[in-house]
PDB file of C-alpha atoms in Angstrom:
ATOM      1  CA  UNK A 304      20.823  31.240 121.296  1.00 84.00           C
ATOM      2  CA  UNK A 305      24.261  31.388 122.821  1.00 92.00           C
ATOM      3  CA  UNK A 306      26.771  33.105 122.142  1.00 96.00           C
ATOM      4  CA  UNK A 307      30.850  32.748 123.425  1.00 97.00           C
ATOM      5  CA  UNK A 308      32.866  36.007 122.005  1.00 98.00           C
ATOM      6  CA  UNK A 309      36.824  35.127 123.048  1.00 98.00           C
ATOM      7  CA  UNK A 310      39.326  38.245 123.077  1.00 98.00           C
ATOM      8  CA  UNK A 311      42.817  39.263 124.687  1.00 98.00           C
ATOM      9  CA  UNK A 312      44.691  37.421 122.758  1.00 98.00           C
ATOM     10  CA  UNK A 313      48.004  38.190 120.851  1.00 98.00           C
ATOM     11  CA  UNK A 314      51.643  38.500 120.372  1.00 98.00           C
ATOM     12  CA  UNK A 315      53.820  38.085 123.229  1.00 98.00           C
ATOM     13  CA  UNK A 316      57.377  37.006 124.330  1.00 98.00           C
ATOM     14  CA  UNK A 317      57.974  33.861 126.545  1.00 98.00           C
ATOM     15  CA  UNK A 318      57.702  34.509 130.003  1.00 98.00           C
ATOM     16  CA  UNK A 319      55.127  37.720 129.248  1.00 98.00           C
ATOM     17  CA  UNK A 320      51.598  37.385 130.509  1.00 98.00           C
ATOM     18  CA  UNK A 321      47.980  37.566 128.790  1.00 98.00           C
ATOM     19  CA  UNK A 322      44.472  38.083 129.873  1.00 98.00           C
ATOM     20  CA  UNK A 323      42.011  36.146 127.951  1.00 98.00           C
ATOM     21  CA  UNK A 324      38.398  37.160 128.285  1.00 98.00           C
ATOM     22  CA  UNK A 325      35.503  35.506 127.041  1.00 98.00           C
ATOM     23  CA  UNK A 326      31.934  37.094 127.027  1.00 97.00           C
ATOM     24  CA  UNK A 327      28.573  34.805 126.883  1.00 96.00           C
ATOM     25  CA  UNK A 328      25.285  35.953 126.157  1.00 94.00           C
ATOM     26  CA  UNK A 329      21.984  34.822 127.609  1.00 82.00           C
ATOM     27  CA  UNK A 330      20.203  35.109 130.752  1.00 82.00           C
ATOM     28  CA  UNK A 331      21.450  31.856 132.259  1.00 89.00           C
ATOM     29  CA  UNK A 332      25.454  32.052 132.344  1.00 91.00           C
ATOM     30  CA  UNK A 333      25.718  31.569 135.639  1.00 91.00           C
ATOM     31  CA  UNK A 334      23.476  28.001 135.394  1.00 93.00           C
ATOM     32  CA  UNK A 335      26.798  26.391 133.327  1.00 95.00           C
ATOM     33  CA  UNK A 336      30.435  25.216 134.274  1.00 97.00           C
ATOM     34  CA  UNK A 337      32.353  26.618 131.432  1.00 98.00           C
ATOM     35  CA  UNK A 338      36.158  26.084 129.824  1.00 98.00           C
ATOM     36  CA  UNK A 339      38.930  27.012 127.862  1.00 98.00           C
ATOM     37  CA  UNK A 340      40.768  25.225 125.213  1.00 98.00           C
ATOM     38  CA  UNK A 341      43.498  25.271 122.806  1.00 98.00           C
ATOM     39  CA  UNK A 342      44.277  24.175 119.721  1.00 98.00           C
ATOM     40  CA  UNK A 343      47.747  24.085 118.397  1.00 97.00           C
ATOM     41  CA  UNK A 344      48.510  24.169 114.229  1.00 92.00           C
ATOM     42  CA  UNK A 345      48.913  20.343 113.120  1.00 95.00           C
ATOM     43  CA  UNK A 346      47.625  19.320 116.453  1.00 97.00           C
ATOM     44  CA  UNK A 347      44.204  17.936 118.317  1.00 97.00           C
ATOM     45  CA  UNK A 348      41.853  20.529 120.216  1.00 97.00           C
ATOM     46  CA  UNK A 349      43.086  20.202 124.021  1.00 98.00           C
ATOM     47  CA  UNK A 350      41.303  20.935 127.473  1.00 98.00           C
ATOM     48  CA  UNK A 351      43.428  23.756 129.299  1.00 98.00           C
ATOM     49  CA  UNK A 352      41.104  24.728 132.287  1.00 98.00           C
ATOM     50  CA  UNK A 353      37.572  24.479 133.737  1.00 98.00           C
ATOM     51  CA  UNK A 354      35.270  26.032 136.072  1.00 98.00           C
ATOM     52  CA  UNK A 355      32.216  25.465 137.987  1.00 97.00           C
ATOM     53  CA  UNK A 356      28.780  27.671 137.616  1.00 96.00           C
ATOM     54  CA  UNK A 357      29.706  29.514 140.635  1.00 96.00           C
ATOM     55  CA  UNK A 358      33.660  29.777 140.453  1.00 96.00           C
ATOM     56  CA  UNK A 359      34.247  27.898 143.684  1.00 97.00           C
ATOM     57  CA  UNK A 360      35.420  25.127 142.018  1.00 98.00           C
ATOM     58  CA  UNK A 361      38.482  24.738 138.680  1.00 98.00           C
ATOM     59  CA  UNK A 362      40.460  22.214 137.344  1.00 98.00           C
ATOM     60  CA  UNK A 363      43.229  22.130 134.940  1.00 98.00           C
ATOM     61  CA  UNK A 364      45.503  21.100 132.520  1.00 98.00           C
ATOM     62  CA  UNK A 365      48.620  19.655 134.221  1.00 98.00           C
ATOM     63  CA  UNK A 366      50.789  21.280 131.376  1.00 97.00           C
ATOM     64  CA  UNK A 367      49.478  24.889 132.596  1.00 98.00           C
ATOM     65  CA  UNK A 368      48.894  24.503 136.377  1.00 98.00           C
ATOM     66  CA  UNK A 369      50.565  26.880 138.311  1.00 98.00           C
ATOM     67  CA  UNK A 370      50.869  28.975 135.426  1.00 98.00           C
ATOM     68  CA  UNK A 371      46.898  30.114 134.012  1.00 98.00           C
ATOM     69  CA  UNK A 372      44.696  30.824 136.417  1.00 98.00           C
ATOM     70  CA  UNK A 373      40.843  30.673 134.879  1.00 98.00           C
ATOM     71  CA  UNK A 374      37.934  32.941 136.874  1.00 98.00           C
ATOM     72  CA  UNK A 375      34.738  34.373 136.201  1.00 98.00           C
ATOM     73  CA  UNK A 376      32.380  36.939 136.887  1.00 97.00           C
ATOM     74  CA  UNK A 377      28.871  36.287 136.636  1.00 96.00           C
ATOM     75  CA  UNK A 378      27.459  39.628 136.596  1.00 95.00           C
ATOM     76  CA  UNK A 379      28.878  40.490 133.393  1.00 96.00           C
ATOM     77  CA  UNK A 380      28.970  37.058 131.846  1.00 96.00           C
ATOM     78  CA  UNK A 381      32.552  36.571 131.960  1.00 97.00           C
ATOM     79  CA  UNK A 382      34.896  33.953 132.239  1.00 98.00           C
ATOM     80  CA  UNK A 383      38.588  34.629 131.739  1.00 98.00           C
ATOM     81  CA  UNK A 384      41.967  32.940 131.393  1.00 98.00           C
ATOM     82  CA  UNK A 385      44.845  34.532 133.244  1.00 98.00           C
ATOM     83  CA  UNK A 386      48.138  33.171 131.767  1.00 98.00           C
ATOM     84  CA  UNK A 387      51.117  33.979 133.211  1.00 98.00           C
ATOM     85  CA  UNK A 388      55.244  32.344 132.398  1.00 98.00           C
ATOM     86  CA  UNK A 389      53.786  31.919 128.532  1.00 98.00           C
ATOM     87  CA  UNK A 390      56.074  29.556 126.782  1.00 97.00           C
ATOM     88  CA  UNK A 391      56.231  28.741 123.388  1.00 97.00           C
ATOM     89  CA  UNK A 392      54.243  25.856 123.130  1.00 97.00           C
ATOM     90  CA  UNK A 393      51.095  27.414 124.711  1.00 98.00           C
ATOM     91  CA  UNK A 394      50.777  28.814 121.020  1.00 98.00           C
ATOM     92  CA  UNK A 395      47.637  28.467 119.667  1.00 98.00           C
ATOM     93  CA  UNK A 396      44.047  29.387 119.262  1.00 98.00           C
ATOM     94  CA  UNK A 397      41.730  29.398 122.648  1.00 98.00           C
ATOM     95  CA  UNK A 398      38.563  28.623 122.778  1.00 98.00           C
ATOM     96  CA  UNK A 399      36.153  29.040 125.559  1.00 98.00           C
ATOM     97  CA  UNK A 400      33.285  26.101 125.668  1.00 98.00           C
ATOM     98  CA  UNK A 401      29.588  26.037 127.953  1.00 97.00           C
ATOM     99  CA  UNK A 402      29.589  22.712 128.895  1.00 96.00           C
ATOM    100  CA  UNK A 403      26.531  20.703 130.020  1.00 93.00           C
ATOM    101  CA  UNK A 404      26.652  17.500 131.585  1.00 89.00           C
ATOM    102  CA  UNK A 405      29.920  15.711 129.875  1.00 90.00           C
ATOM    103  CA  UNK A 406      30.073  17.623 126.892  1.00 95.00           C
ATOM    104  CA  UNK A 407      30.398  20.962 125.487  1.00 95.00           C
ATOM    105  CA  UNK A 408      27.234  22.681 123.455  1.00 94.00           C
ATOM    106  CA  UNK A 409      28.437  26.233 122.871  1.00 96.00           C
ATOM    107  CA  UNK A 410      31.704  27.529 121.700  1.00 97.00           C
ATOM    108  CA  UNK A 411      33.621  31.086 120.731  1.00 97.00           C
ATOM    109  CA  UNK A 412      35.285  31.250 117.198  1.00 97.00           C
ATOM    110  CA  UNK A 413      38.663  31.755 119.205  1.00 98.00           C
ATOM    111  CA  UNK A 414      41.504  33.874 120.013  1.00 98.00           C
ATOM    112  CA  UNK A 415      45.192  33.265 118.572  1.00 98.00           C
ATOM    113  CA  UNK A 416      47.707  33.608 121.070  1.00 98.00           C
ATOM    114  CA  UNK A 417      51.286  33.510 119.931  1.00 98.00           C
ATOM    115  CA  UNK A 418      54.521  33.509 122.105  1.00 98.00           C
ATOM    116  CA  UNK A 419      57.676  33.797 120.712  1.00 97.00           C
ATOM    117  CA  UNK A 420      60.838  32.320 122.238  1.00 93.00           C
TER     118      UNK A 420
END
């Protein structure tokens, strides 16, 4: 069984920075491209970023690039979501995902994250 344990987030003002972290269990983390999303109150769940099993590769969200960065470390089963110029509509829980094939199987219970203007 998996398991996707978000933390980092918080309260913080725009233009501040936060460091989201999100630790996997199981022996085969570094088999799986993983990624973060959001969810904002009264609105749909939304992709933010991605990245590949080995970290060579990410992709995202055209409303954060340039801003997050996402990275991982795969000797501690880590992926994490630098986010940097925060703004107040990046409020809203984040949830990291495994993802296999086109979908996602595995997900954290999420972080809030709250940036005030």
């Amino acid at each position: 069984q998996v398991q996707l344990v978000e933390s980092g987030g918080g309260l913080v003002q725009a233009g501040g920075s936060l460091r989201l972290s999100c630790a996997a269990s199981g022996r085969t983390f570094s088999s799986y491209n993983m990624d973060w999303f959001r969810q904002a109150p009264g609105k749909e769940r939304e992709f933010v970023a991605a990245i590949n099993w080995s970290g060579a590769i990410t992709y995202y969200a055209e409303s954060v690039k340039g801003r997050f960065t996402i990275s991982r470390d795969n000797a501690k089963n880590m992926v994490y979501l630098q986010m940097n110029s925060l703004e107040p509509e990046d409020t809203a829980v984040y949830y990291c995902a495994r993802r296999t094939g086109l979908n996602n199987d595995y997900w954290g219970q999420g972080t809030q994250v709250t940036v005030s203007s």
